[in-house]
CSV table of C-alpha atoms and ligand atoms in Angstrom, one decimal:
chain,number,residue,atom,x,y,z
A,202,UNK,CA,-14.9,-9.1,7.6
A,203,UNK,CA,-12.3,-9.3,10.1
A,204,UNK,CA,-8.7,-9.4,9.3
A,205,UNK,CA,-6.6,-12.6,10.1
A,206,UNK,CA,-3.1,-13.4,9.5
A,207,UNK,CA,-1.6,-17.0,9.9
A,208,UNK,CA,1.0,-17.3,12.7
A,209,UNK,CA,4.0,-18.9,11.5
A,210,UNK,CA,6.2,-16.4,10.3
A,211,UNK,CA,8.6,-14.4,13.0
A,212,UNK,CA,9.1,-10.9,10.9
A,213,UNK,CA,6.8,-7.6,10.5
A,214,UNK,CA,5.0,-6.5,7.7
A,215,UNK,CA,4.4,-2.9,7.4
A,216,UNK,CA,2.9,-1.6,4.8
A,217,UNK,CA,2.4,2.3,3.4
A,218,UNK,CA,-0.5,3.3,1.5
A,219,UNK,CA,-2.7,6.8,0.0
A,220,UNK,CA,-3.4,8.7,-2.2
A,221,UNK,CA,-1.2,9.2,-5.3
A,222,UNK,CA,1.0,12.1,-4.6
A,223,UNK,CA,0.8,11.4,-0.9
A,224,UNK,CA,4.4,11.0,-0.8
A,225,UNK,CA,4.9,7.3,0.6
A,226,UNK,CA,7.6,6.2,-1.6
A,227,UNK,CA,9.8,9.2,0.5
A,228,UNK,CA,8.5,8.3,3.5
A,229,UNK,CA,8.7,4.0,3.3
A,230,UNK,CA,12.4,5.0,2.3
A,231,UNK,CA,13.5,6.9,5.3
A,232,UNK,CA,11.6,4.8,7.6
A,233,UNK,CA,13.9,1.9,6.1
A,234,UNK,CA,17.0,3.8,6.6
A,235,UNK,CA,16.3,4.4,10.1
A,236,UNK,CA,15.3,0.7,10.5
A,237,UNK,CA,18.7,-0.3,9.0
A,238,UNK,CA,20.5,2.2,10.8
A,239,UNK,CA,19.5,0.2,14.2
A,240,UNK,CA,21.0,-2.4,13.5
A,241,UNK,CA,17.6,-4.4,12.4
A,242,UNK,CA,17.4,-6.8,9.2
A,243,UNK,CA,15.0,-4.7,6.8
A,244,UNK,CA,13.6,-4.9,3.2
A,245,UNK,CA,12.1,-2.5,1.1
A,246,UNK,CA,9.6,-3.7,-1.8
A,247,UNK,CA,6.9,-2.1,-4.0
A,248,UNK,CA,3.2,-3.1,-5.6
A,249,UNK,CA,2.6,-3.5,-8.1
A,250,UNK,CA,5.7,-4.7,-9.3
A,251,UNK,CA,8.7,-6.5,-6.4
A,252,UNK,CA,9.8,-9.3,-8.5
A,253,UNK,CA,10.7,-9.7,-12.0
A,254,UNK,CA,7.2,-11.2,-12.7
A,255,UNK,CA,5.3,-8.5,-10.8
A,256,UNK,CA,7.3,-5.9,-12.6
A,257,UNK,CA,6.0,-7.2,-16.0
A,258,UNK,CA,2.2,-7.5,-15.0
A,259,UNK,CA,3.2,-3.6,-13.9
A,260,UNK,CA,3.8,-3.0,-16.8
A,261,UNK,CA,0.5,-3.9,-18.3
A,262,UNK,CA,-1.4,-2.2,-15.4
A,263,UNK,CA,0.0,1.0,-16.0
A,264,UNK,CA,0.5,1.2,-19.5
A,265,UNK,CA,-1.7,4.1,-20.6
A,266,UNK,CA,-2.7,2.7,-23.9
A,267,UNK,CA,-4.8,-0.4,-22.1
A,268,UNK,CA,-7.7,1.5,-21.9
A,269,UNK,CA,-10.0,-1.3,-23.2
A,270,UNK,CA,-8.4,-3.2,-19.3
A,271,UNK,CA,-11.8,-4.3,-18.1
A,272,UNK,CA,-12.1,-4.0,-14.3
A,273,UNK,CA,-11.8,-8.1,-13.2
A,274,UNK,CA,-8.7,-7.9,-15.3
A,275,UNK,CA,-7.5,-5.0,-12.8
A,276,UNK,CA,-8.4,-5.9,-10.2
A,277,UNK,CA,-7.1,-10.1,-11.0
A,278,UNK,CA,-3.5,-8.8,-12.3
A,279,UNK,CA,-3.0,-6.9,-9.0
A,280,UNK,CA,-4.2,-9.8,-7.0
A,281,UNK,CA,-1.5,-11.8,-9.5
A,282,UNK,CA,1.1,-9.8,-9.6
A,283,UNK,CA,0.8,-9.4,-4.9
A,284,UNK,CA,0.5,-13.2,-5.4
A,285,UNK,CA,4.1,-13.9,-7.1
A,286,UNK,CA,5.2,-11.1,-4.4
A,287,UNK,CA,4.3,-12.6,-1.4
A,288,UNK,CA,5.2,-15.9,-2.8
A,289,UNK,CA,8.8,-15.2,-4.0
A,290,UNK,CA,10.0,-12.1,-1.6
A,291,UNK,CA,7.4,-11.2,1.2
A,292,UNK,CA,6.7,-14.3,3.0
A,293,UNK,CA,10.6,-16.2,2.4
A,294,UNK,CA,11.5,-12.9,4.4
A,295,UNK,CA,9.3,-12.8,7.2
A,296,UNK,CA,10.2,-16.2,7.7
A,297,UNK,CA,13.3,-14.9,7.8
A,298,UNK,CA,12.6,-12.6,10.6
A,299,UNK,CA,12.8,-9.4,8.6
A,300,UNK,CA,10.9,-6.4,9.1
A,301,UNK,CA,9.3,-6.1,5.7
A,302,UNK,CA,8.1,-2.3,4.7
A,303,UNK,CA,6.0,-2.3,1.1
A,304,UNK,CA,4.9,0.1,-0.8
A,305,UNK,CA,1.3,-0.2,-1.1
A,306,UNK,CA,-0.9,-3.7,-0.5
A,307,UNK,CA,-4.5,-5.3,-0.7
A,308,UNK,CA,-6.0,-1.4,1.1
A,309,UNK,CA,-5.0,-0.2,-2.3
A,310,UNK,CA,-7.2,-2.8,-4.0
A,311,UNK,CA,-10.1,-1.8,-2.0
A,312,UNK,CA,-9.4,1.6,-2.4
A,313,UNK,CA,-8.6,1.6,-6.8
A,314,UNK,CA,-10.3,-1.1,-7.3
A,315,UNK,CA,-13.2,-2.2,-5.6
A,316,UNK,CA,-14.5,1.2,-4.8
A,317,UNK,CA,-12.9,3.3,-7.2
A,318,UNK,CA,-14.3,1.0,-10.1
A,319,UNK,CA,-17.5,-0.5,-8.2
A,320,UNK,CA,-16.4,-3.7,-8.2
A,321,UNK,CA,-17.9,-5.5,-4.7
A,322,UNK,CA,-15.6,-5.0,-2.0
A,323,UNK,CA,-15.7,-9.1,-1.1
A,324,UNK,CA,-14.4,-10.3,-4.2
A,325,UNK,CA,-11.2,-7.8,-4.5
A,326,UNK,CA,-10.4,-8.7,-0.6
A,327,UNK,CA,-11.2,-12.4,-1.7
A,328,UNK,CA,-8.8,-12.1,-4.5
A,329,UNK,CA,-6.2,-11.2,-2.4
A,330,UNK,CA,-6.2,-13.3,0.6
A,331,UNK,CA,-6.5,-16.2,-2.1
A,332,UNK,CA,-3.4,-14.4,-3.6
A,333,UNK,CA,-1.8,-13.9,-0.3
A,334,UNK,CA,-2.3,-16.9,2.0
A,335,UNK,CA,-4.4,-14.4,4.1
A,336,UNK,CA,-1.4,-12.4,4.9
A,337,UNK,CA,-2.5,-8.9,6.2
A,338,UNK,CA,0.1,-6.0,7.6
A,339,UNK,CA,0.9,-5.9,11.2
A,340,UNK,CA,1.2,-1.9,10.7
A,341,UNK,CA,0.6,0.2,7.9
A,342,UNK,CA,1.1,3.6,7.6
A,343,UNK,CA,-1.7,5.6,5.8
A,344,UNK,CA,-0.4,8.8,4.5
A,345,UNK,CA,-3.3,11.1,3.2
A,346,UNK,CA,-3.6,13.9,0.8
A,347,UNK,CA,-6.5,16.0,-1.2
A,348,UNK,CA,-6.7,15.9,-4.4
A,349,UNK,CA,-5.4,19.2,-5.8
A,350,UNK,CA,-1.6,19.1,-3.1
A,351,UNK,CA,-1.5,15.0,-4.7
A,352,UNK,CA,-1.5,15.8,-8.3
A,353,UNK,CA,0.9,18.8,-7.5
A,354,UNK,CA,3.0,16.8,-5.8
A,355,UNK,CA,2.9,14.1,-8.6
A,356,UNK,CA,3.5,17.7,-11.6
A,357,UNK,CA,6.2,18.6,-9.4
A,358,UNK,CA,8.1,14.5,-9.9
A,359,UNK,CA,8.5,16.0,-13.6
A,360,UNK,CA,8.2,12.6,-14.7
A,361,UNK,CA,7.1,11.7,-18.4
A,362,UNK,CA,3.4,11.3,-18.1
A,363,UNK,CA,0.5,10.5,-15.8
A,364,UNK,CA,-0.1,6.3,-15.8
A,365,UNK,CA,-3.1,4.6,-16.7
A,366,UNK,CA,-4.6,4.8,-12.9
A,367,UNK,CA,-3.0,8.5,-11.9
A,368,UNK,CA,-4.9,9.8,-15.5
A,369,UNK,CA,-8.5,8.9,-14.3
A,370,UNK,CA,-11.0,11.7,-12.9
A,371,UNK,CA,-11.1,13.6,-9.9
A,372,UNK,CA,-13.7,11.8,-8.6
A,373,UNK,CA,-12.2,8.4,-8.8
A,374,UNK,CA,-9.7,9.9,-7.0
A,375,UNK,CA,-11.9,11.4,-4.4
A,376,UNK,CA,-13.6,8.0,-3.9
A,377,UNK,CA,-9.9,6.5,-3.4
A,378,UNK,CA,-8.6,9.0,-1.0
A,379,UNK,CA,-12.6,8.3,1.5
A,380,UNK,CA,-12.2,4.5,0.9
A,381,UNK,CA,-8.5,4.7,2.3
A,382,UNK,CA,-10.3,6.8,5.5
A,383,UNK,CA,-13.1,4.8,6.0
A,384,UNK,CA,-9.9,2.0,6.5
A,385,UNK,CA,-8.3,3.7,8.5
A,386,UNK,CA,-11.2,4.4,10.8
A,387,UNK,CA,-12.2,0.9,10.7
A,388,UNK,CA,-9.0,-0.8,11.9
A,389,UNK,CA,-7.7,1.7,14.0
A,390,UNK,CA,-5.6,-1.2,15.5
A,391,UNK,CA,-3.6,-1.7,12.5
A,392,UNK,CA,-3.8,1.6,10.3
A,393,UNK,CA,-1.8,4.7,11.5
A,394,UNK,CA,-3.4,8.0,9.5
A,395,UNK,CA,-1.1,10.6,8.8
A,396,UNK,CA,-1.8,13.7,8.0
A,397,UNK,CA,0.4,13.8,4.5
A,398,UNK,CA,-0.3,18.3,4.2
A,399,UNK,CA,2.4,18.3,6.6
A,400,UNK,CA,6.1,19.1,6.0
A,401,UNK,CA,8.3,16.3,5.0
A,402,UNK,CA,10.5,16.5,8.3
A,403,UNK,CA,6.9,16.2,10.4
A,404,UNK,CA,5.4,12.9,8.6
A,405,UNK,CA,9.2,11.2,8.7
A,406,UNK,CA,9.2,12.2,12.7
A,407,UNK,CA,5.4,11.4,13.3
A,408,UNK,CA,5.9,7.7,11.7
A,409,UNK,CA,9.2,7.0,13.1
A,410,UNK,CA,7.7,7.4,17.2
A,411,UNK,CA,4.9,5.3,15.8
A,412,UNK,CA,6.9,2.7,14.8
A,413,UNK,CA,9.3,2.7,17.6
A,414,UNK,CA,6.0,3.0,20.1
A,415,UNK,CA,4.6,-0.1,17.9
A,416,UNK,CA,7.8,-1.8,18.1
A,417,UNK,CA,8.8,-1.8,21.7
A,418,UNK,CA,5.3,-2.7,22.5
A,419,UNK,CA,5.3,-5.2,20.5
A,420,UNK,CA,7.7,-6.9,22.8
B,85,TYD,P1,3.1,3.9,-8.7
B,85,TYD,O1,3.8,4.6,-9.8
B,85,TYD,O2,3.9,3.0,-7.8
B,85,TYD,O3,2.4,5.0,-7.8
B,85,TYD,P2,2.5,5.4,-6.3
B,85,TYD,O4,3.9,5.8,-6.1
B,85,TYD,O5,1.5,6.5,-6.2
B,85,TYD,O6,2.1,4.2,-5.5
B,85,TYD,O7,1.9,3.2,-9.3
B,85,TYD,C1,1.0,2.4,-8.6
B,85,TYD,C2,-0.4,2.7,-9.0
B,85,TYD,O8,-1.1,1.5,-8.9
B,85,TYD,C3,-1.0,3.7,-8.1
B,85,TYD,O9,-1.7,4.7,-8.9
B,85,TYD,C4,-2.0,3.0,-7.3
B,85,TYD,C5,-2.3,1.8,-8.2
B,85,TYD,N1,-2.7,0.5,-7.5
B,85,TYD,C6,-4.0,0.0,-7.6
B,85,TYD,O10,-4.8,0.6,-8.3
B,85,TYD,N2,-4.3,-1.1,-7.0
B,85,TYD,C7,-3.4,-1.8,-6.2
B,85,TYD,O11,-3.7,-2.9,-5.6
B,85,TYD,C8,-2.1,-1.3,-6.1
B,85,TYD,C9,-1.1,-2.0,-5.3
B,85,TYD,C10,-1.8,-0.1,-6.7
């Protein structure tokens, strides 16, 4: 199905997506530095979670002990908790003319949810662009990783636990990580695929050209 965004608003969404352990949250937060450094008006938001709402239906979604979560309830609280997103903090700044850069976005449905848990690929997008008022990134950046350097990466956080979606099997996993590829290579126009085995200095360099490239061409 093709990808359609409605016109009105004057920012630019760019949106950051892969594998758990790929290290986007690094990445989306240098490439807003360097935004904000030039001088342009830039905000930097998160899914799920981004507004006090979202943050709540978080909560539940990665809350290890909701194991009984059946996947329609997934896959409906993310598409609730991007709704209140784009409706409270997304969309009032694009219209503001910001350059909005968010961590993860509907390719993450597709990915967790719809292929990850078999649930048909049309009703997850659905979900969202009901959610969404059909508002799709200009640009994201997908950052990719195998499995076994991801759930290093993720050991290495020394954070308390694995979540509810980060515990699930290696194959889950390895159906994620192809779904995000097989994105990539089907909007080739949009999605940027970066190779995440890199050094952390050679991703940050790689997306910054790409989104000064993207941005000057953009006019
Ligand atoms: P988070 O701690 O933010 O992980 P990460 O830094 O890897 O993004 O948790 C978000 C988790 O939610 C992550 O495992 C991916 C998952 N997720 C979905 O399954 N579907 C979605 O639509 C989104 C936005 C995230």
């Amino acid at each position: 199905m093709q990808e359609k965004t409605d016109m009105r608003r004057t920012g630019i969404f760019i949106t950051f997506e892969g594998p758990d352990g790929a290290g986007k949250t690094t990445q989306i937060r240098l490439l807003a530095e360097k935004i904000s450094a030039s001088g342009k008006s830039c905000m930097l938001t998160r899914e799920p979670g981004g507004t006090a709402i979202s943050d709540r239906i978080r909560a539940l979604l990665l809350d290890s002990s909701c194991e009984e979560m059946a996947p329609s309830t997934e896959a409906l609280l993310y598409a609730a908790s991007r709704a209140q997103h784009v409706h409270e903090k997304i969309r009032p700044a694009l219209d503001a003319g910001s350059i909005v850069l968010c961590d993860r976005y509907i390719d993450a449905s597709i990915a967790y949810q719809a292929a990850g848990l078999g649930l048909p690929v049309e009703w997850v997008r659905r979900w969202s662009i009901e959610a969404t008022g059909g508002l799709w990134p200009d640009r994201t950046y997908l950052i990719d990783v195998d499995f076994e350097i991801g759930q290093e990466r993720i050991a290495g956080r020394g954070a308390a636990g694995l979540d509810r979606i980060e515990q699930r099997s290696r194959a889950y996993h390895q159906q994620v990580r192809e779904t995000f590829l097989q994105i990539a290579k089907e909007n080739p126009e949009r999605v940027c695929l970066i190779n995440g085995m890199q050094s952390m200095e050679d991703i940050a360099f790689q997306i910054w050209d790409d989104w000064c490239f993207y941005y000057l061409k953009r006019g």
